[in-house]
């Protein structure tokens, strides 16, 4: 079942178009990697999918009960965010804010789900620790648990392994794959790591001077895929 469909999108900011006539769709359970050169509009596309920007042209439709406030989002971290003075538990449960409305308190069910997501990420022993005291990999697990509190359907991940060492990067990719394969959560991930995209993704979207959307196999066989894959030494 299609959860997200983009038709003939033109995206940009300050009146400047950086992506034109972009069309693709994401079905339930897909693992889509978005790749492309720096400045090609990957983050702009992500913000548009989240409803934080309006497309200049075209249409985005959702299905399978998906709405903007039921999409989990893991953004790139800033220096300020890494130094945020709150406990792990407080940050994780804040993932429910988009669905809480005007309620002043979290429900018992929300607290239970937050703890379940903390356990899924293997950070139960850290739940009372201050977020800024954690390592980069631990912080990403906290933010992933937070994103899971916002959704049971789709996660949008913006460079989730940026700045992590190889071992922590591998662990993070395995966590994301488990969420996709065992939990059935649809993944849309921006990545500069072509090798990871081709290892884990079911579909690839390349944006830039050349736009490509298709399955992993189709991407490998495409002209742009061959150029990028060979450049990475595959």
PDB file of N, CA, C and O in Angstrom, residues 66-145:
ATOM      1  N   UNK A  66      -1.334   7.588   7.101  1.00  0.00           N
ATOM      2  CA  UNK A  66      -0.166   8.406   7.414  1.00  0.00           C
ATOM      3  C   UNK A  66      -0.520   9.890   7.329  1.00  0.00           C
ATOM      4  O   UNK A  66      -1.174  10.331   6.395  1.00  0.00           O
ATOM      5  N   UNK A  67      -0.090  10.656   8.326  1.00  0.00           N
ATOM      6  CA  UNK A  67      -0.243  12.103   8.324  1.00  0.00           C
ATOM      7  C   UNK A  67       1.082  12.731   8.730  1.00  0.00           C
ATOM      8  O   UNK A  67       1.990  12.042   9.208  1.00  0.00           O
ATOM      9  N   UNK A  68       1.190  14.044   8.549  1.00  0.00           N
ATOM     10  CA  UNK A  68       2.450  14.731   8.852  1.00  0.00           C
ATOM     11  C   UNK A  68       2.877  14.544  10.303  1.00  0.00           C
ATOM     12  O   UNK A  68       4.072  14.447  10.599  1.00  0.00           O
ATOM     13  N   UNK A  69       1.906  14.472  11.243  1.00  0.00           N
ATOM     14  CA  UNK A  69       2.280  14.342  12.654  1.00  0.00           C
ATOM     15  C   UNK A  69       2.379  12.893  13.109  1.00  0.00           C
ATOM     16  O   UNK A  69       2.504  12.626  14.308  1.00  0.00           O
ATOM     17  N   UNK A  70       2.341  11.948  12.155  1.00  0.00           N
ATOM     18  CA  UNK A  70       2.589  10.542  12.503  1.00  0.00           C
ATOM     19  C   UNK A  70       3.820  10.012  11.762  1.00  0.00           C
ATOM     20  O   UNK A  70       3.952   8.821  11.545  1.00  0.00           O
ATOM     21  N   UNK A  71       4.695  10.924  11.365  1.00  0.00           N
ATOM     22  CA  UNK A  71       5.976  10.560  10.758  1.00  0.00           C
ATOM     23  C   UNK A  71       7.080  10.846  11.778  1.00  0.00           C
ATOM     24  O   UNK A  71       7.165  11.953  12.319  1.00  0.00           O
ATOM     25  N   UNK A  72       7.903   9.859  12.068  1.00  0.00           N
ATOM     26  CA  UNK A  72       9.036  10.068  12.959  1.00  0.00           C
ATOM     27  C   UNK A  72      10.189  10.676  12.193  1.00  0.00           C
ATOM     28  O   UNK A  72      10.437  10.323  11.037  1.00  0.00           O
ATOM     29  N   UNK A  73      10.903  11.606  12.837  1.00  0.00           N
ATOM     30  CA  UNK A  73      11.960  12.346  12.145  1.00  0.00           C
ATOM     31  C   UNK A  73      13.220  12.374  12.991  1.00  0.00           C
ATOM     32  O   UNK A  73      13.194  12.740  14.170  1.00  0.00           O
ATOM     33  N   UNK A  74      14.330  11.958  12.394  1.00  0.00           N
ATOM     34  CA  UNK A  74      15.640  12.042  13.027  1.00  0.00           C
ATOM     35  C   UNK A  74      16.482  13.024  12.217  1.00  0.00           C
ATOM     36  O   UNK A  74      17.008  12.684  11.154  1.00  0.00           O
ATOM     37  N   UNK A  75      16.609  14.287  12.680  1.00  0.00           N
ATOM     38  CA  UNK A  75      17.358  15.290  11.916  1.00  0.00           C
ATOM     39  C   UNK A  75      18.849  15.178  12.141  1.00  0.00           C
ATOM     40  O   UNK A  75      19.313  14.464  13.029  1.00  0.00           O
ATOM     41  N   UNK A  76      19.592  15.902  11.327  1.00  0.00           N
ATOM     42  CA  UNK A  76      21.016  16.066  11.611  1.00  0.00           C
ATOM     43  C   UNK A  76      21.154  16.882  12.889  1.00  0.00           C
ATOM     44  O   UNK A  76      20.431  17.858  13.095  1.00  0.00           O
ATOM     45  N   UNK A  77      22.091  16.481  13.736  1.00  0.00           N
ATOM     46  CA  UNK A  77      22.259  17.183  15.000  1.00  0.00           C
ATOM     47  C   UNK A  77      23.136  18.428  14.838  1.00  0.00           C
ATOM     48  O   UNK A  77      24.121  18.410  14.103  1.00  0.00           O
ATOM     49  N   UNK A  78      22.747  19.475  15.563  1.00  0.00           N
ATOM     50  CA  UNK A  78      23.579  20.668  15.653  1.00  0.00           C
ATOM     51  C   UNK A  78      24.369  20.614  16.959  1.00  0.00           C
ATOM     52  O   UNK A  78      24.088  19.807  17.845  1.00  0.00           O
ATOM     53  N   UNK A  79      25.349  21.495  17.095  1.00  0.00           N
ATOM     54  CA  UNK A  79      26.139  21.551  18.328  1.00  0.00           C
ATOM     55  C   UNK A  79      25.243  21.861  19.523  1.00  0.00           C
ATOM     56  O   UNK A  79      25.394  21.284  20.603  1.00  0.00           O
ATOM     57  N   UNK A  80      24.270  22.750  19.323  1.00  0.00           N
ATOM     58  CA  UNK A  80      23.362  23.117  20.415  1.00  0.00           C
ATOM     59  C   UNK A  80      22.539  21.913  20.856  1.00  0.00           C
ATOM     60  O   UNK A  80      22.365  21.653  22.049  1.00  0.00           O
ATOM     61  N   UNK A  81      22.029  21.142  19.905  1.00  0.00           N
ATOM     62  CA  UNK A  81      21.222  19.966  20.251  1.00  0.00           C
ATOM     63  C   UNK A  81      22.040  18.932  21.007  1.00  0.00           C
ATOM     64  O   UNK A  81      21.535  18.292  21.931  1.00  0.00           O
ATOM     65  N   UNK A  82      23.303  18.754  20.635  1.00  0.00           N
ATOM     66  CA  UNK A  82      24.142  17.774  21.313  1.00  0.00           C
ATOM     67  C   UNK A  82      24.384  18.139  22.767  1.00  0.00           C
ATOM     68  O   UNK A  82      24.701  17.272  23.579  1.00  0.00           O
ATOM     69  N   UNK A  83      24.221  19.410  23.110  1.00  0.00           N
ATOM     70  CA  UNK A  83      24.481  19.882  24.469  1.00  0.00           C
ATOM     71  C   UNK A  83      23.184  20.132  25.233  1.00  0.00           C
ATOM     72  O   UNK A  83      23.159  20.868  26.207  1.00  0.00           O
ATOM     73  N   UNK A  84      22.099  19.490  24.791  1.00  0.00           N
ATOM     74  CA  UNK A  84      20.784  19.743  25.390  1.00  0.00           C
ATOM     75  C   UNK A  84      20.720  19.175  26.812  1.00  0.00           C
ATOM     76  O   UNK A  84      20.995  17.996  27.021  1.00  0.00           O
ATOM     77  N   UNK A  85      20.353  20.007  27.813  1.00  0.00           N
ATOM     78  CA  UNK A  85      20.401  19.567  29.217  1.00  0.00           C
ATOM     79  C   UNK A  85      19.106  18.925  29.692  1.00  0.00           C
ATOM     80  O   UNK A  85      18.366  19.486  30.512  1.00  0.00           O
ATOM     81  N   UNK A  86      18.796  17.749  29.192  1.00  0.00           N
ATOM     82  CA  UNK A  86      17.596  17.024  29.616  1.00  0.00           C
ATOM     83  C   UNK A  86      17.958  15.552  29.738  1.00  0.00           C
ATOM     84  O   UNK A  86      18.950  15.089  29.183  1.00  0.00           O
ATOM     85  N   UNK A  87      17.129  14.810  30.472  1.00  0.00           N
ATOM     86  CA  UNK A  87      17.397  13.384  30.638  1.00  0.00           C
ATOM     87  C   UNK A  87      16.991  12.622  29.377  1.00  0.00           C
ATOM     88  O   UNK A  87      16.185  13.109  28.566  1.00  0.00           O
ATOM     89  N   UNK A  88      17.555  11.447  29.233  1.00  0.00           N
ATOM     90  CA  UNK A  88      17.212  10.578  28.112  1.00  0.00           C
ATOM     91  C   UNK A  88      15.706  10.330  28.077  1.00  0.00           C
ATOM     92  O   UNK A  88      15.064  10.441  27.022  1.00  0.00           O
ATOM     93  N   UNK A  89      15.125  10.005  29.214  1.00  0.00           N
ATOM     94  CA  UNK A  89      13.691   9.706  29.263  1.00  0.00           C
ATOM     95  C   UNK A  89      12.867  10.913  28.812  1.00  0.00           C
ATOM     96  O   UNK A  89      11.881  10.759  28.069  1.00  0.00           O
ATOM     97  N   UNK A  90      13.249  12.116  29.245  1.00  0.00           N
ATOM     98  CA  UNK A  90      12.508  13.321  28.864  1.00  0.00           C
ATOM     99  C   UNK A  90      12.574  13.565  27.364  1.00  0.00           C
ATOM    100  O   UNK A  90      11.573  13.945  26.737  1.00  0.00           O
ATOM    101  N   UNK A  91      13.723  13.344  26.776  1.00  0.00           N
ATOM    102  CA  UNK A  91      13.865  13.568  25.334  1.00  0.00           C
ATOM    103  C   UNK A  91      13.064  12.537  24.545  1.00  0.00           C
ATOM    104  O   UNK A  91      12.372  12.877  23.582  1.00  0.00           O
ATOM    105  N   UNK A  92      13.134  11.286  24.943  1.00  0.00           N
ATOM    106  CA  UNK A  92      12.426  10.236  24.211  1.00  0.00           C
ATOM    107  C   UNK A  92      10.924  10.480  24.230  1.00  0.00           C
ATOM    108  O   UNK A  92      10.259  10.451  23.186  1.00  0.00           O
ATOM    109  N   UNK A  93      10.364  10.752  25.397  1.00  0.00           N
ATOM    110  CA  UNK A  93       8.903  10.898  25.487  1.00  0.00           C
ATOM    111  C   UNK A  93       8.419  12.170  24.797  1.00  0.00           C
ATOM    112  O   UNK A  93       7.254  12.275  24.410  1.00  0.00           O
ATOM    113  N   UNK A  94       9.317  13.138  24.578  1.00  0.00           N
ATOM    114  CA  UNK A  94       8.911  14.353  23.875  1.00  0.00           C
ATOM    115  C   UNK A  94       8.532  14.068  22.429  1.00  0.00           C
ATOM    116  O   UNK A  94       7.937  14.919  21.759  1.00  0.00           O
ATOM    117  N   UNK A  95       8.836  12.876  21.943  1.00  0.00           N
ATOM    118  CA  UNK A  95       8.407  12.492  20.607  1.00  0.00           C
ATOM    119  C   UNK A  95       6.899  12.456  20.448  1.00  0.00           C
ATOM    120  O   UNK A  95       6.387  12.480  19.320  1.00  0.00           O
ATOM    121  N   UNK A  96       6.167  12.423  21.561  1.00  0.00           N
ATOM    122  CA  UNK A  96       4.703  12.413  21.506  1.00  0.00           C
ATOM    123  C   UNK A  96       4.107  13.811  21.403  1.00  0.00           C
ATOM    124  O   UNK A  96       2.890  13.946  21.271  1.00  0.00           O
ATOM    125  N   UNK A  97       4.907  14.851  21.470  1.00  0.00           N
ATOM    126  CA  UNK A  97       4.373  16.213  21.515  1.00  0.00           C
ATOM    127  C   UNK A  97       3.495  16.546  20.328  1.00  0.00           C
ATOM    128  O   UNK A  97       2.478  17.224  20.465  1.00  0.00           O
ATOM    129  N   UNK A  98       3.876  16.068  19.157  1.00  0.00           N
ATOM    130  CA  UNK A  98       3.093  16.384  17.969  1.00  0.00           C
ATOM    131  C   UNK A  98       1.689  15.816  17.997  1.00  0.00           C
ATOM    132  O   UNK A  98       0.779  16.342  17.364  1.00  0.00           O
ATOM    133  N   UNK A  99       1.489  14.741  18.758  1.00  0.00           N
ATOM    134  CA  UNK A  99       0.169  14.105  18.833  1.00  0.00           C
ATOM    135  C   UNK A  99      -0.559  14.416  20.132  1.00  0.00           C
ATOM    136  O   UNK A  99      -1.706  14.049  20.300  1.00  0.00           O
ATOM    137  N   UNK A 100       0.130  15.119  21.070  1.00  0.00           N
ATOM    138  CA  UNK A 100      -0.453  15.341  22.390  1.00  0.00           C
ATOM    139  C   UNK A 100      -1.495  16.445  22.381  1.00  0.00           C
ATOM    140  O   UNK A 100      -2.395  16.486  23.234  1.00  0.00           O
ATOM    141  N   UNK A 101      -1.391  17.362  21.416  1.00  0.00           N
ATOM    142  CA  UNK A 101      -2.341  18.460  21.361  1.00  0.00           C
ATOM    143  C   UNK A 101      -2.179  19.380  22.563  1.00  0.00           C
ATOM    144  O   UNK A 101      -1.071  19.758  22.936  1.00  0.00           O
ATOM    145  N   UNK A 102      -3.294  19.697  23.197  1.00  0.00           N
ATOM    146  CA  UNK A 102      -3.290  20.628  24.328  1.00  0.00           C
ATOM    147  C   UNK A 102      -3.206  19.922  25.675  1.00  0.00           C
ATOM    148  O   UNK A 102      -3.251  20.572  26.715  1.00  0.00           O
ATOM    149  N   UNK A 103      -3.080  18.603  25.661  1.00  0.00           N
ATOM    150  CA  UNK A 103      -2.971  17.887  26.940  1.00  0.00           C
ATOM    151  C   UNK A 103      -1.684  18.300  27.666  1.00  0.00           C
ATOM    152  O   UNK A 103      -0.600  18.281  27.082  1.00  0.00           O
ATOM    153  N   UNK A 104      -1.770  18.655  28.954  1.00  0.00           N
ATOM    154  CA  UNK A 104      -0.563  19.116  29.661  1.00  0.00           C
ATOM    155  C   UNK A 104       0.363  17.987  30.100  1.00  0.00           C
ATOM    156  O   UNK A 104       1.527  18.235  30.410  1.00  0.00           O
ATOM    157  N   UNK A 105      -0.156  16.744  30.137  1.00  0.00           N
ATOM    158  CA  UNK A 105       0.652  15.637  30.642  1.00  0.00           C
ATOM    159  C   UNK A 105       0.651  14.476  29.642  1.00  0.00           C
ATOM    160  O   UNK A 105      -0.273  14.325  28.830  1.00  0.00           O
ATOM    161  N   UNK A 106       1.680  13.646  29.733  1.00  0.00           N
ATOM    162  CA  UNK A 106       1.733  12.433  28.937  1.00  0.00           C
ATOM    163  C   UNK A 106       0.875  11.358  29.592  1.00  0.00           C
ATOM    164  O   UNK A 106       0.786  11.261  30.824  1.00  0.00           O
ATOM    165  N   UNK A 107       0.242  10.525  28.765  1.00  0.00           N
ATOM    166  CA  UNK A 107      -0.604   9.467  29.295  1.00  0.00           C
ATOM    167  C   UNK A 107       0.244   8.289  29.769  1.00  0.00           C
ATOM    168  O   UNK A 107       1.436   8.184  29.446  1.00  0.00           O
ATOM    169  N   UNK A 108      -0.396   7.399  30.510  1.00  0.00           N
ATOM    170  CA  UNK A 108       0.285   6.190  30.967  1.00  0.00           C
ATOM    171  C   UNK A 108       0.750   5.359  29.770  1.00  0.00           C
ATOM    172  O   UNK A 108       1.843   4.787  29.778  1.00  0.00           O
ATOM    173  N   UNK A 109      -0.102   5.290  28.733  1.00  0.00           N
ATOM    174  CA  UNK A 109       0.260   4.518  27.539  1.00  0.00           C
ATOM    175  C   UNK A 109       1.482   5.121  26.852  1.00  0.00           C
ATOM    176  O   UNK A 109       2.369   4.396  26.388  1.00  0.00           O
ATOM    177  N   UNK A 110       1.546   6.446  26.771  1.00  0.00           N
ATOM    178  CA  UNK A 110       2.686   7.099  26.140  1.00  0.00           C
ATOM    179  C   UNK A 110       3.975   6.839  26.920  1.00  0.00           C
ATOM    180  O   UNK A 110       5.031   6.596  26.339  1.00  0.00           O
ATOM    181  N   UNK A 111       3.889   6.864  28.239  1.00  0.00           N
ATOM    182  CA  UNK A 111       5.065   6.574  29.068  1.00  0.00           C
ATOM    183  C   UNK A 111       5.531   5.137  28.859  1.00  0.00           C
ATOM    184  O   UNK A 111       6.726   4.863  28.808  1.00  0.00           O
ATOM    185  N   UNK A 112       4.563   4.231  28.716  1.00  0.00           N
ATOM    186  CA  UNK A 112       4.906   2.822  28.494  1.00  0.00           C
ATOM    187  C   UNK A 112       5.585   2.643  27.143  1.00  0.00           C
ATOM    188  O   UNK A 112       6.608   1.943  27.030  1.00  0.00           O
ATOM    189  N   UNK A 113       5.038   3.268  26.101  1.00  0.00           N
ATOM    190  CA  UNK A 113       5.614   3.140  24.762  1.00  0.00           C
ATOM    191  C   UNK A 113       7.011   3.761  24.721  1.00  0.00           C
ATOM    192  O   UNK A 113       7.927   3.222  24.094  1.00  0.00           O
ATOM    193  N   UNK A 114       7.191   4.894  25.410  1.00  0.00           N
ATOM    194  CA  UNK A 114       8.509   5.524  25.457  1.00  0.00           C
ATOM    195  C   UNK A 114       9.538   4.582  26.064  1.00  0.00           C
ATOM    196  O   UNK A 114      10.654   4.440  25.552  1.00  0.00           O
ATOM    197  N   UNK A 115       9.154   3.896  27.144  1.00  0.00           N
ATOM    198  CA  UNK A 115      10.076   2.951  27.781  1.00  0.00           C
ATOM    199  C   UNK A 115      10.357   1.769  26.854  1.00  0.00           C
ATOM    200  O   UNK A 115      11.501   1.299  26.768  1.00  0.00           O
ATOM    201  N   UNK A 116       9.339   1.295  26.134  1.00  0.00           N
ATOM    202  CA  UNK A 116       9.543   0.201  25.185  1.00  0.00           C
ATOM    203  C   UNK A 116      10.545   0.610  24.098  1.00  0.00           C
ATOM    204  O   UNK A 116      11.405  -0.188  23.707  1.00  0.00           O
ATOM    205  N   UNK A 117      10.434   1.851  23.626  1.00  0.00           N
ATOM    206  CA  UNK A 117      11.351   2.314  22.582  1.00  0.00           C
ATOM    207  C   UNK A 117      12.768   2.501  23.125  1.00  0.00           C
ATOM    208  O   UNK A 117      13.747   2.261  22.418  1.00  0.00           O
ATOM    209  N   UNK A 118      12.878   2.920  24.366  1.00  0.00           N
ATOM    210  CA  UNK A 118      14.186   3.008  25.016  1.00  0.00           C
ATOM    211  C   UNK A 118      14.826   1.628  25.078  1.00  0.00           C
ATOM    212  O   UNK A 118      16.017   1.452  24.796  1.00  0.00           O
ATOM    213  N   UNK A 119      14.025   0.622  25.408  1.00  0.00           N
ATOM    214  CA  UNK A 119      14.538  -0.750  25.478  1.00  0.00           C
ATOM    215  C   UNK A 119      14.940  -1.255  24.092  1.00  0.00           C
ATOM    216  O   UNK A 119      15.968  -1.930  23.944  1.00  0.00           O
ATOM    217  N   UNK A 120      14.143  -0.940  23.068  1.00  0.00           N
ATOM    218  CA  UNK A 120      14.474  -1.359  21.705  1.00  0.00           C
ATOM    219  C   UNK A 120      15.838  -0.831  21.276  1.00  0.00           C
ATOM    220  O   UNK A 120      16.573  -1.495  20.541  1.00  0.00           O
ATOM    221  N   UNK A 121      16.160   0.354  21.729  1.00  0.00           N
ATOM    222  CA  UNK A 121      17.423   0.986  21.353  1.00  0.00           C
ATOM    223  C   UNK A 121      18.578   0.565  22.262  1.00  0.00           C
ATOM    224  O   UNK A 121      19.717   1.011  22.083  1.00  0.00           O
ATOM    225  N   UNK A 122      18.292  -0.283  23.243  1.00  0.00           N
ATOM    226  CA  UNK A 122      19.346  -0.774  24.124  1.00  0.00           C
ATOM    227  C   UNK A 122      19.935   0.282  25.034  1.00  0.00           C
ATOM    228  O   UNK A 122      21.119   0.211  25.396  1.00  0.00           O
ATOM    229  N   UNK A 123      19.129   1.261  25.431  1.00  0.00           N
ATOM    230  CA  UNK A 123      19.635   2.367  26.260  1.00  0.00           C
ATOM    231  C   UNK A 123      18.865   2.484  27.574  1.00  0.00           C
ATOM    232  O   UNK A 123      18.829   3.564  28.186  1.00  0.00           O
ATOM    233  N   UNK A 124      18.248   1.385  28.009  1.00  0.00           N
ATOM    234  CA  UNK A 124      17.470   1.433  29.246  1.00  0.00           C
ATOM    235  C   UNK A 124      18.340   1.878  30.425  1.00  0.00           C
ATOM    236  O   UNK A 124      17.890   2.617  31.306  1.00  0.00           O
ATOM    237  N   UNK A 125      19.602   1.451  30.435  1.00  0.00           N
ATOM    238  CA  UNK A 125      20.493   1.798  31.542  1.00  0.00           C
ATOM    239  C   UNK A 125      20.895   3.269  31.531  1.00  0.00           C
ATOM    240  O   UNK A 125      21.491   3.771  32.501  1.00  0.00           O
ATOM    241  N   UNK A 126      20.541   3.973  30.447  1.00  0.00           N
ATOM    242  CA  UNK A 126      20.897   5.387  30.332  1.00  0.00           C
ATOM    243  C   UNK A 126      19.707   6.315  30.543  1.00  0.00           C
ATOM    244  O   UNK A 126      19.870   7.539  30.464  1.00  0.00           O
ATOM    245  N   UNK A 127      18.538   5.805  30.833  1.00  0.00           N
ATOM    246  CA  UNK A 127      17.328   6.615  30.770  1.00  0.00           C
ATOM    247  C   UNK A 127      17.309   7.793  31.739  1.00  0.00           C
ATOM    248  O   UNK A 127      16.616   8.789  31.503  1.00  0.00           O
ATOM    249  N   UNK A 128      18.058   7.715  32.825  1.00  0.00           N
ATOM    250  CA  UNK A 128      18.095   8.830  33.782  1.00  0.00           C
ATOM    251  C   UNK A 128      19.313   9.728  33.600  1.00  0.00           C
ATOM    252  O   UNK A 128      19.482  10.707  34.320  1.00  0.00           O
ATOM    253  N   UNK A 129      20.163   9.385  32.630  1.00  0.00           N
ATOM    254  CA  UNK A 129      21.363  10.180  32.378  1.00  0.00           C
ATOM    255  C   UNK A 129      21.023  11.456  31.605  1.00  0.00           C
ATOM    256  O   UNK A 129      20.042  11.521  30.860  1.00  0.00           O
ATOM    257  N   UNK A 130      21.861  12.462  31.762  1.00  0.00           N
ATOM    258  CA  UNK A 130      21.696  13.687  30.990  1.00  0.00           C
ATOM    259  C   UNK A 130      22.167  13.441  29.561  1.00  0.00           C
ATOM    260  O   UNK A 130      23.233  12.876  29.333  1.00  0.00           O
ATOM    261  N   UNK A 131      21.353  13.889  28.615  1.00  0.00           N
ATOM    262  CA  UNK A 131      21.623  13.644  27.200  1.00  0.00           C
ATOM    263  C   UNK A 131      22.996  14.139  26.773  1.00  0.00           C
ATOM    264  O   UNK A 131      23.715  13.466  26.041  1.00  0.00           O
ATOM    265  N   UNK A 132      23.408  15.304  27.248  1.00  0.00           N
ATOM    266  CA  UNK A 132      24.661  15.887  26.784  1.00  0.00           C
ATOM    267  C   UNK A 132      25.894  15.159  27.306  1.00  0.00           C
ATOM    268  O   UNK A 132      27.001  15.414  26.844  1.00  0.00           O
ATOM    269  N   UNK A 133      25.692  14.235  28.258  1.00  0.00           N
ATOM    270  CA  UNK A 133      26.806  13.458  28.789  1.00  0.00           C
ATOM    271  C   UNK A 133      27.087  12.208  27.952  1.00  0.00           C
ATOM    272  O   UNK A 133      28.071  11.513  28.187  1.00  0.00           O
ATOM    273  N   UNK A 134      26.224  11.923  26.981  1.00  0.00           N
ATOM    274  CA  UNK A 134      26.316  10.679  26.221  1.00  0.00           C
ATOM    275  C   UNK A 134      27.266  10.817  25.030  1.00  0.00           C
ATOM    276  O   UNK A 134      27.543  11.909  24.545  1.00  0.00           O
ATOM    277  N   UNK A 135      27.713   9.666  24.529  1.00  0.00           N
ATOM    278  CA  UNK A 135      28.518   9.647  23.310  1.00  0.00           C
ATOM    279  C   UNK A 135      27.627   9.936  22.111  1.00  0.00           C
ATOM    280  O   UNK A 135      26.391   9.891  22.196  1.00  0.00           O
ATOM    281  N   UNK A 136      28.253  10.193  20.959  1.00  0.00           N
ATOM    282  CA  UNK A 136      27.490  10.481  19.750  1.00  0.00           C
ATOM    283  C   UNK A 136      26.566   9.331  19.359  1.00  0.00           C
ATOM    284  O   UNK A 136      25.410   9.546  18.978  1.00  0.00           O
ATOM    285  N   UNK A 137      27.065   8.096  19.451  1.00  0.00           N
ATOM    286  CA  UNK A 137      26.240   6.943  19.115  1.00  0.00           C
ATOM    287  C   UNK A 137      25.075   6.773  20.071  1.00  0.00           C
ATOM    288  O   UNK A 137      23.962   6.437  19.655  1.00  0.00           O
ATOM    289  N   UNK A 138      25.305   6.998  21.359  1.00  0.00           N
ATOM    290  CA  UNK A 138      24.226   6.902  22.345  1.00  0.00           C
ATOM    291  C   UNK A 138      23.180   7.983  22.098  1.00  0.00           C
ATOM    292  O   UNK A 138      21.977   7.723  22.195  1.00  0.00           O
ATOM    293  N   UNK A 139      23.629   9.188  21.757  1.00  0.00           N
ATOM    294  CA  UNK A 139      22.681  10.264  21.470  1.00  0.00           C
ATOM    295  C   UNK A 139      21.800   9.927  20.269  1.00  0.00           C
ATOM    296  O   UNK A 139      20.592  10.195  20.278  1.00  0.00           O
ATOM    297  N   UNK A 140      22.380   9.315  19.239  1.00  0.00           N
ATOM    298  CA  UNK A 140      21.588   8.949  18.071  1.00  0.00           C
ATOM    299  C   UNK A 140      20.546   7.880  18.420  1.00  0.00           C
ATOM    300  O   UNK A 140      19.428   7.900  17.898  1.00  0.00           O
ATOM    301  N   UNK A 141      20.874   6.965  19.310  1.00  0.00           N
ATOM    302  CA  UNK A 141      19.908   5.968  19.757  1.00  0.00           C
ATOM    303  C   UNK A 141      18.759   6.637  20.514  1.00  0.00           C
ATOM    304  O   UNK A 141      17.592   6.251  20.371  1.00  0.00           O
ATOM    305  N   UNK A 142      19.094   7.649  21.320  1.00  0.00           N
ATOM    306  CA  UNK A 142      18.060   8.390  22.041  1.00  0.00           C
ATOM    307  C   UNK A 142      17.122   9.078  21.053  1.00  0.00           C
ATOM    308  O   UNK A 142      15.891   9.002  21.183  1.00  0.00           O
ATOM    309  N   UNK A 143      17.690   9.731  20.046  1.00  0.00           N
ATOM    310  CA  UNK A 143      16.865  10.445  19.070  1.00  0.00           C
ATOM    311  C   UNK A 143      16.051   9.489  18.208  1.00  0.00           C
ATOM    312  O   UNK A 143      14.936   9.819  17.786  1.00  0.00           O
ATOM    313  N   UNK A 144      16.592   8.304  17.959  1.00  0.00           N
ATOM    314  CA  UNK A 144      15.838   7.310  17.208  1.00  0.00           C
ATOM    315  C   UNK A 144      14.664   6.797  18.043  1.00  0.00           C
ATOM    316  O   UNK A 144      13.550   6.616  17.527  1.00  0.00           O
ATOM    317  N   UNK A 145      14.880   6.586  19.342  1.00  0.00           N
ATOM    318  CA  UNK A 145      13.790   6.191  20.231  1.00  0.00           C
ATOM    319  C   UNK A 145      12.728   7.285  20.274  1.00  0.00           C
ATOM    320  O   UNK A 145      11.521   7.000  20.301  1.00  0.00           O
TER     321      UNK A 145
END
